[in-house]
One Martini backbone bead per residue (centre of mass of N, CA, C, O) as a GRO file, in nm:
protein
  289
    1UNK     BB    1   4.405  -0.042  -6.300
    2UNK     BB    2   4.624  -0.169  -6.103
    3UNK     BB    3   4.633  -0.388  -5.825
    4UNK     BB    4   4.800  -0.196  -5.665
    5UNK     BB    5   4.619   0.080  -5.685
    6UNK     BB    6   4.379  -0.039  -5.564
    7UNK     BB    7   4.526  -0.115  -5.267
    8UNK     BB    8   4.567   0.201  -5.205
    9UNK     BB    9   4.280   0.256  -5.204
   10UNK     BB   10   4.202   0.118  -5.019
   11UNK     BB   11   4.385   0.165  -4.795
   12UNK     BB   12   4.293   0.467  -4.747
   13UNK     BB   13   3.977   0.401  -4.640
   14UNK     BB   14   4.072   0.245  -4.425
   15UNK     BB   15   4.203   0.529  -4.289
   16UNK     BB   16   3.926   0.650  -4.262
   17UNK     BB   17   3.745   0.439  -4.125
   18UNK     BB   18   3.905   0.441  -3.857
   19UNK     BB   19   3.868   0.725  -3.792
   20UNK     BB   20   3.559   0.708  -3.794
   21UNK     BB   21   3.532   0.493  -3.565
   22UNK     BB   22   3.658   0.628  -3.334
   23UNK     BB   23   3.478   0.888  -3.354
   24UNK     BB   24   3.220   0.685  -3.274
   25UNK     BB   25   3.299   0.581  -3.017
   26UNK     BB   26   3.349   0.846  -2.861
   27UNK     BB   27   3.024   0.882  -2.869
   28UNK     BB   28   2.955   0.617  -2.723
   29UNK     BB   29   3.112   0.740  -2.469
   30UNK     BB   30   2.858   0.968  -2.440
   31UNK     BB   31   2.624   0.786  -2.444
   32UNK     BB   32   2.691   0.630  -2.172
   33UNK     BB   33   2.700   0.833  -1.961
   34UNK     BB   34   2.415   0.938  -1.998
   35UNK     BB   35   2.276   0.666  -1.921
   36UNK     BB   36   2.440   0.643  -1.642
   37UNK     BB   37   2.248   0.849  -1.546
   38UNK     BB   38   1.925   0.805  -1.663
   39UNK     BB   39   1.904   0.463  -1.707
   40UNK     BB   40   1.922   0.427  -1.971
   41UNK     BB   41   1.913   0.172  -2.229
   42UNK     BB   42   2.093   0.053  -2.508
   43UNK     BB   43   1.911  -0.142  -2.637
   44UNK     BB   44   1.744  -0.009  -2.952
   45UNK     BB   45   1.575  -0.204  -3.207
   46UNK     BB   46   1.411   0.039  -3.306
   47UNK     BB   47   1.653   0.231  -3.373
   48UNK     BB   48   1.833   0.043  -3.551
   49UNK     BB   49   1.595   0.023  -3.819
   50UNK     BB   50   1.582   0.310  -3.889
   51UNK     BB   51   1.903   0.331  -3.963
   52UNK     BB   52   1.867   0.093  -4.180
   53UNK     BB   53   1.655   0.201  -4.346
   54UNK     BB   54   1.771   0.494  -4.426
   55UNK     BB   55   2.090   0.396  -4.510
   56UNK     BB   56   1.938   0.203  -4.765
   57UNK     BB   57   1.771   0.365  -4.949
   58UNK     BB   58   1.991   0.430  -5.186
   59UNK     BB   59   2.123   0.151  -5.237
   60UNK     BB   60   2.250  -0.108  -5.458
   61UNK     BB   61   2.073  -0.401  -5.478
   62UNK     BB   62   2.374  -0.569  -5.462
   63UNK     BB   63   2.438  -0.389  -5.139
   64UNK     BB   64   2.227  -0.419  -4.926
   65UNK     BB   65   2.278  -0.669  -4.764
   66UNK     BB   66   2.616  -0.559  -4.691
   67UNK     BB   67   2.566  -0.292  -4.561
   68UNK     BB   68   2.358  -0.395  -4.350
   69UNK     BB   69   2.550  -0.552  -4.211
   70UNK     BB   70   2.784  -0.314  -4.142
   71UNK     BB   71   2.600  -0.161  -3.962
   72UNK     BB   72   2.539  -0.403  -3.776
   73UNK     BB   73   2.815  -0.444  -3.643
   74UNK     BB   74   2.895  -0.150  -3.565
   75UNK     BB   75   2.628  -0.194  -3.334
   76UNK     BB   76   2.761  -0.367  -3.191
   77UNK     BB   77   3.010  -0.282  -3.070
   78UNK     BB   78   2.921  -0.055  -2.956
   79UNK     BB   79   2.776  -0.216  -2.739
   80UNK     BB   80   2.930  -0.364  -2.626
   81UNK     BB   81   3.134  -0.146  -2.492
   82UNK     BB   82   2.858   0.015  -2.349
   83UNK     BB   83   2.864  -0.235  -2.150
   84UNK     BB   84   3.093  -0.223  -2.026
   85UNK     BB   85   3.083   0.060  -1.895
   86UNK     BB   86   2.808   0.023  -1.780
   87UNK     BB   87   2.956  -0.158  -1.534
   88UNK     BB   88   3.162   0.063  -1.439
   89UNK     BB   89   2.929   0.329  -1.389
   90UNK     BB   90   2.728   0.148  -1.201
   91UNK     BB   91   2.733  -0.163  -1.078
   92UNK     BB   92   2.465  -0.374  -1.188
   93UNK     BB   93   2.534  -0.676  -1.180
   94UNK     BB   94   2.246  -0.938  -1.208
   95UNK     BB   95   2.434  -1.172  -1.005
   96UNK     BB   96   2.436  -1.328  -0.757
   97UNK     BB   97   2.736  -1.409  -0.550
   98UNK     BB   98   2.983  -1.615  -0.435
   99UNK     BB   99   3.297  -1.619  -0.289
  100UNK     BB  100   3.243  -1.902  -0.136
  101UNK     BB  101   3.264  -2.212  -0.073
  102UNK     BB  102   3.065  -2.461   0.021
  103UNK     BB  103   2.985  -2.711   0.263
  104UNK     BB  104   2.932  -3.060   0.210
  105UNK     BB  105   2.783  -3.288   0.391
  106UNK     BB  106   2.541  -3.356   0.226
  107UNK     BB  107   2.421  -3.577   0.017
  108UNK     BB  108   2.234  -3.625  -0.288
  109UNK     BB  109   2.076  -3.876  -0.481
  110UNK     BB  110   2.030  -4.170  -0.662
  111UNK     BB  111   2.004  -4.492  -0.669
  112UNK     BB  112   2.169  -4.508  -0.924
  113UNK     BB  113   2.409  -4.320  -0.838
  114UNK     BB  114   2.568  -4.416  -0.581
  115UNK     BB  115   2.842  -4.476  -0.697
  116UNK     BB  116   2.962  -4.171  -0.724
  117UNK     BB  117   3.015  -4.206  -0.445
  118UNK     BB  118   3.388  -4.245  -0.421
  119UNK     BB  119   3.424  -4.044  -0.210
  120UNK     BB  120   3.463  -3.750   0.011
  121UNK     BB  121   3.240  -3.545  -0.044
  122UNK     BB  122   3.058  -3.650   0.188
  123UNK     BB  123   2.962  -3.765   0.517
  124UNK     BB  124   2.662  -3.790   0.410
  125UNK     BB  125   2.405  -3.994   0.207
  126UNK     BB  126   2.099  -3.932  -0.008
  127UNK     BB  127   1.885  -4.143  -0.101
  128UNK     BB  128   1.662  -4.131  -0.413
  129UNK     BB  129   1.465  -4.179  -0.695
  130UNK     BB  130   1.475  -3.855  -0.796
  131UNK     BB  131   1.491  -3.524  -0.933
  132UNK     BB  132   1.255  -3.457  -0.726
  133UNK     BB  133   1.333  -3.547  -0.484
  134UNK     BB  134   1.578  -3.415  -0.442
  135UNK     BB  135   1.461  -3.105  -0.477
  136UNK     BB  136   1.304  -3.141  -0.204
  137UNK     BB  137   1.579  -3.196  -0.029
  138UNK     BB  138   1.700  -2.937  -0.049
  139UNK     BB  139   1.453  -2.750   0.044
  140UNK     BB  140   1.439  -2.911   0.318
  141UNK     BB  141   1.793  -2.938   0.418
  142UNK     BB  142   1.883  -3.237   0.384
  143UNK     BB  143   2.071  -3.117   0.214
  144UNK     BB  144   2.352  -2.932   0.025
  145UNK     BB  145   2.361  -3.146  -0.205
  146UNK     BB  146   2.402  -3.263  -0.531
  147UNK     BB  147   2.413  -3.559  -0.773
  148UNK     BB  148   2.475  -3.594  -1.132
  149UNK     BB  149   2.392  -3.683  -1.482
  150UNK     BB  150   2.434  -3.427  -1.745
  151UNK     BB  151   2.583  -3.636  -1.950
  152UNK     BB  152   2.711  -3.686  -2.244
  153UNK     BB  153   3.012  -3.637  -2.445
  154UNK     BB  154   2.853  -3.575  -2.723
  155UNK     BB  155   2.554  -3.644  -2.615
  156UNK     BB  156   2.314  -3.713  -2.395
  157UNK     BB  157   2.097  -3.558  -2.174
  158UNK     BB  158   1.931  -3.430  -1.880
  159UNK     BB  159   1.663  -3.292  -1.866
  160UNK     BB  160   1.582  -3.368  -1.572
  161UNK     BB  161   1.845  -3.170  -1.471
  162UNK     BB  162   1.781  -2.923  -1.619
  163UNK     BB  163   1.538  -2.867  -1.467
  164UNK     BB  164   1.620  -2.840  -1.217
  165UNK     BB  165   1.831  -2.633  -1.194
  166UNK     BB  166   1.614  -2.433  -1.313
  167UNK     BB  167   1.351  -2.465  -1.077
  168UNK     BB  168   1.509  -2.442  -0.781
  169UNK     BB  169   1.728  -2.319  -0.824
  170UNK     BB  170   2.022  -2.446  -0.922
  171UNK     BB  171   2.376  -2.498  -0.920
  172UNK     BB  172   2.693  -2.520  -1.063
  173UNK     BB  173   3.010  -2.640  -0.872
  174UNK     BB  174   3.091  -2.910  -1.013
  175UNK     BB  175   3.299  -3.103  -1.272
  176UNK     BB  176   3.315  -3.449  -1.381
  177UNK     BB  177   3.473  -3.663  -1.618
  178UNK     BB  178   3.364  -4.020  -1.618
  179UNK     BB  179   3.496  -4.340  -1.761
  180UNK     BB  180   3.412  -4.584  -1.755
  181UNK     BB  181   3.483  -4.936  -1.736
  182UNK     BB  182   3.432  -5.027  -2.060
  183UNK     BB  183   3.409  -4.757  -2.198
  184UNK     BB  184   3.378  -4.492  -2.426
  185UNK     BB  185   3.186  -4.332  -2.252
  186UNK     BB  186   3.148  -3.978  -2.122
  187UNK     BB  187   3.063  -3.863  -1.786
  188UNK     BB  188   2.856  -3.546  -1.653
  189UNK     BB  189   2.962  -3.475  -1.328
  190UNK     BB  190   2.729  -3.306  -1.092
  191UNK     BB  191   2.756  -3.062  -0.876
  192UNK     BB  192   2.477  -2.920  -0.629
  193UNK     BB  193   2.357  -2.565  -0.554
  194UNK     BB  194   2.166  -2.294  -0.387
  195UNK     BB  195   2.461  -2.132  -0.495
  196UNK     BB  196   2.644  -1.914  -0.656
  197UNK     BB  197   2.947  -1.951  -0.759
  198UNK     BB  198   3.270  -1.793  -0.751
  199UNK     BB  199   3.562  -1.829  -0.878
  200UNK     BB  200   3.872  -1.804  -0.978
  201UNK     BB  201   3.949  -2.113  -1.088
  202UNK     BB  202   3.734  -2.124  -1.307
  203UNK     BB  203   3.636  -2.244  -1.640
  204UNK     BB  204   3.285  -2.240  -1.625
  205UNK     BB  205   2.995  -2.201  -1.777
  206UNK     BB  206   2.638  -2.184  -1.761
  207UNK     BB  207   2.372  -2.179  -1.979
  208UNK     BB  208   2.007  -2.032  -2.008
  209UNK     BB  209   1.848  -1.947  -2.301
  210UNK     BB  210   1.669  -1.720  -2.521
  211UNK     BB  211   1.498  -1.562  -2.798
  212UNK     BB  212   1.398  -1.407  -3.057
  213UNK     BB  213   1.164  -1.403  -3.333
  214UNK     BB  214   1.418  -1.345  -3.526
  215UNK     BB  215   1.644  -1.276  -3.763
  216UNK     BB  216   1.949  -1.344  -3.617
  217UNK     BB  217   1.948  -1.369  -3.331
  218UNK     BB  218   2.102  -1.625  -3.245
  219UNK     BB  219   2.362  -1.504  -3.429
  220UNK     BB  220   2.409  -1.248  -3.244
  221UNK     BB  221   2.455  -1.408  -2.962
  222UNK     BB  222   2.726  -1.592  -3.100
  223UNK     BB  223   2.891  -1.317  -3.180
  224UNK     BB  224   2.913  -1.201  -2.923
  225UNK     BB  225   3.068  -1.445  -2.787
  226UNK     BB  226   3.305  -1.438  -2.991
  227UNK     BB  227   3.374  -1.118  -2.944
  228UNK     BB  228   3.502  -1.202  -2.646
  229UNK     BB  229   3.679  -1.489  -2.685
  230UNK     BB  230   3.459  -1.720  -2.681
  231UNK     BB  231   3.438  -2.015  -2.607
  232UNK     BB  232   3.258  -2.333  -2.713
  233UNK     BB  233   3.164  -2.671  -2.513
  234UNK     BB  234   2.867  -2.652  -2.539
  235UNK     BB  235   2.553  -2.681  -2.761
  236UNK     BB  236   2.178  -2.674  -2.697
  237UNK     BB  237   1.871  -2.771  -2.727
  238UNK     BB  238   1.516  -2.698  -2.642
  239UNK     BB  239   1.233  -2.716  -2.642
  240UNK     BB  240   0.907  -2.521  -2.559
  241UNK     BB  241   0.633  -2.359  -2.400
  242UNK     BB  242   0.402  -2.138  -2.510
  243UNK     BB  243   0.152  -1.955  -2.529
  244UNK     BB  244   0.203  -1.896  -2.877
  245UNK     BB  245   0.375  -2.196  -2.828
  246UNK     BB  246   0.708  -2.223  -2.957
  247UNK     BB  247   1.035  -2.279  -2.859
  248UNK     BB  248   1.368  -2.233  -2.731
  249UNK     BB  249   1.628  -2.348  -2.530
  250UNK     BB  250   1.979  -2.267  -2.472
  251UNK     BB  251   2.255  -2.422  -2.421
  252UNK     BB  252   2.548  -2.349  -2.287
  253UNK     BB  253   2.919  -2.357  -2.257
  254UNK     BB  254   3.189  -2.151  -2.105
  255UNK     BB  255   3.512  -2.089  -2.170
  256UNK     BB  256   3.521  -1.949  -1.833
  257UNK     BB  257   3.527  -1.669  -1.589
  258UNK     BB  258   3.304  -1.475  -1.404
  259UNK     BB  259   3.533  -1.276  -1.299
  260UNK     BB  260   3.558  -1.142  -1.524
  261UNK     BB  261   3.499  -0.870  -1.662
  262UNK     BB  262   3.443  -0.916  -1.964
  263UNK     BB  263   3.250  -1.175  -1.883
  264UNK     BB  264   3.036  -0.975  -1.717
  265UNK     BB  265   2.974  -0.818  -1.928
  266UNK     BB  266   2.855  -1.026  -2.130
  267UNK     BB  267   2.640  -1.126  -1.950
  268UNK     BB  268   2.504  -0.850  -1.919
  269UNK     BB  269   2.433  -0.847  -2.244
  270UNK     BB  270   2.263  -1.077  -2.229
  271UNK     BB  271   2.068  -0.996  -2.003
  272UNK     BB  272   1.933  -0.783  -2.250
  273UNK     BB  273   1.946  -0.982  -2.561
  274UNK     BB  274   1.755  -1.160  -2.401
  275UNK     BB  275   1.456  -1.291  -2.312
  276UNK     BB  276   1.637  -1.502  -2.147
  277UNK     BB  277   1.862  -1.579  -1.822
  278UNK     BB  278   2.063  -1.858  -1.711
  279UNK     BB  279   2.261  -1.955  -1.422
  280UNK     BB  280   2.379  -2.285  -1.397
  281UNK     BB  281   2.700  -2.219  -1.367
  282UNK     BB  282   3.057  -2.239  -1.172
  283UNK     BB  283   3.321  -2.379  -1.261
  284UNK     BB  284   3.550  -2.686  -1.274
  285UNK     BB  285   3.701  -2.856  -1.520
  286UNK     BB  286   3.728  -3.223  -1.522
  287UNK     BB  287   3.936  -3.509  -1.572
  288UNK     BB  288   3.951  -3.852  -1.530
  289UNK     BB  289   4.221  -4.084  -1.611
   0.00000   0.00000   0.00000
């Protein structure tokens, strides 16, 4: 044949697959309306593996690894769609958040970040020797919100404020990007309090994840948060001790507002989907000129 007639046959095929992808879909919302009245959960890695290993069982072993990735795809988008609805028809979303800004009278900082107050941000501040003390600080509501540098842009972060952060629990409500008088980096100065707020105006998210130790785990919540439309605005990882070992922690910002429906989604599949998950924070991203 000549390649265009090869390509009226994709385009046939196509319109084939089409047809079936919507007819899939279907039925995937009446999967979902039976689950959100029993209750039963979406992701079933297990019945997934099943139904990948059937369908690839007498496939060309040339086309089995394309195929199978194929398989995979078409049930990520079906469980993304599965997850939107079921927050829609159940309205479980598993974050309790502020809906107002908290009023900051009093900040805590380190005596060396002392600087960091050139503004009215608070109109007393508690300097404290470190990160623990700090803690303490506001566990004991000595102060309302805490101040400090969670790292270069684009280079090292300070491991004991993302401790402090997750251990608190600790929420960041503001991000501002500072760079020194004479000097080339710029540091990511964040407020934080014991509240997760949620702005309409914010536009990053700060989370932390675990994921599976299995082939494609992390690439497959890279590619879940891809299919959102959220861009990552900064992404790291960090060893940590396990009962049987070592893991990773994963930290990433996105570039999104928790209030929106479909953001609220994906947080969401992500609670679900991953080992751990830890939202450290909803806020607006700004950079001092």
């Amino acid at each position: 044949m000549e390649l265009s007639e090869v390509r009226e046959q994709i385009d046939r095929v196509d319109r084939e697959m089409r047809r079936l992808f919507l007819e899939r879909m279907s039925l995937s919302e009446q999967v979902v309306r039976i689950k959100a009245e029993t209750g039963d959960g979406i992701y079933k890695p297990d019945r997934e593996k099943a139904i990948i290993e059937k369908q690839t069982a007498n496939v060309d072993a040339r086309l089995a690894r394309e195929y199978t990735a194929f398989i995979k795809r078409i049930m990520e988008v079906s469980r993304k769609y599965q997850y939107g609805r079921m927050l829609e028809l159940r309205k479980d979303f598993p974050f309790a958040c502020a809906e107002e800004e908290k009023e900051i009278r009093n900040l805590c900082v380190r005596n060396e970040d002392i600087a960091l107050c050139d503004s009215d941000a608070a109109e007393n501040v508690l300097a404290v020797h470190s990160y623990e003390d700090m803690g303490a600080a506001l566990r004991k509501h000595l102060a309302d919100a805490g101040m400090g540098v969670l790292g270069e842009v684009g280079g090292e972060v300070s491991h004991a404020l993302y401790d402090l952060l997750l251990c608190g629990p600790f929420f960041i409500t503001k991000c501002t990007v500072k760079k020194e008088a004479g000097e080339s980096t710029r540091q990511k100065v964040i407020t934080f309090t014991d509240t997760l707020e949620v702005l309409p105006e914010h536009d990053r998210i700060c989370l932390a994840f675990t994921c599976g130790d299995r082939c494609g785990s992390l690439g497959g919540i890279l590619t879940m948060i891809a299919d959102y439309g959220v861009n990552l605005t900064e992404f790291h990882s960090r060893p940590y001790r396990q009962d049987d070992g070592w893991g990773y922690r994963f930290f990433a910002e996105l570039d999104a507002c928790m209030g929106e429906p479909e953001i609220r989604a994906l947080l969401y599949q992500l609670s679900r989907e991953t080992t751990e998950l830890r939202i450290l924070g909803s806020y607006v991203y700004e950079e001092e000129i």
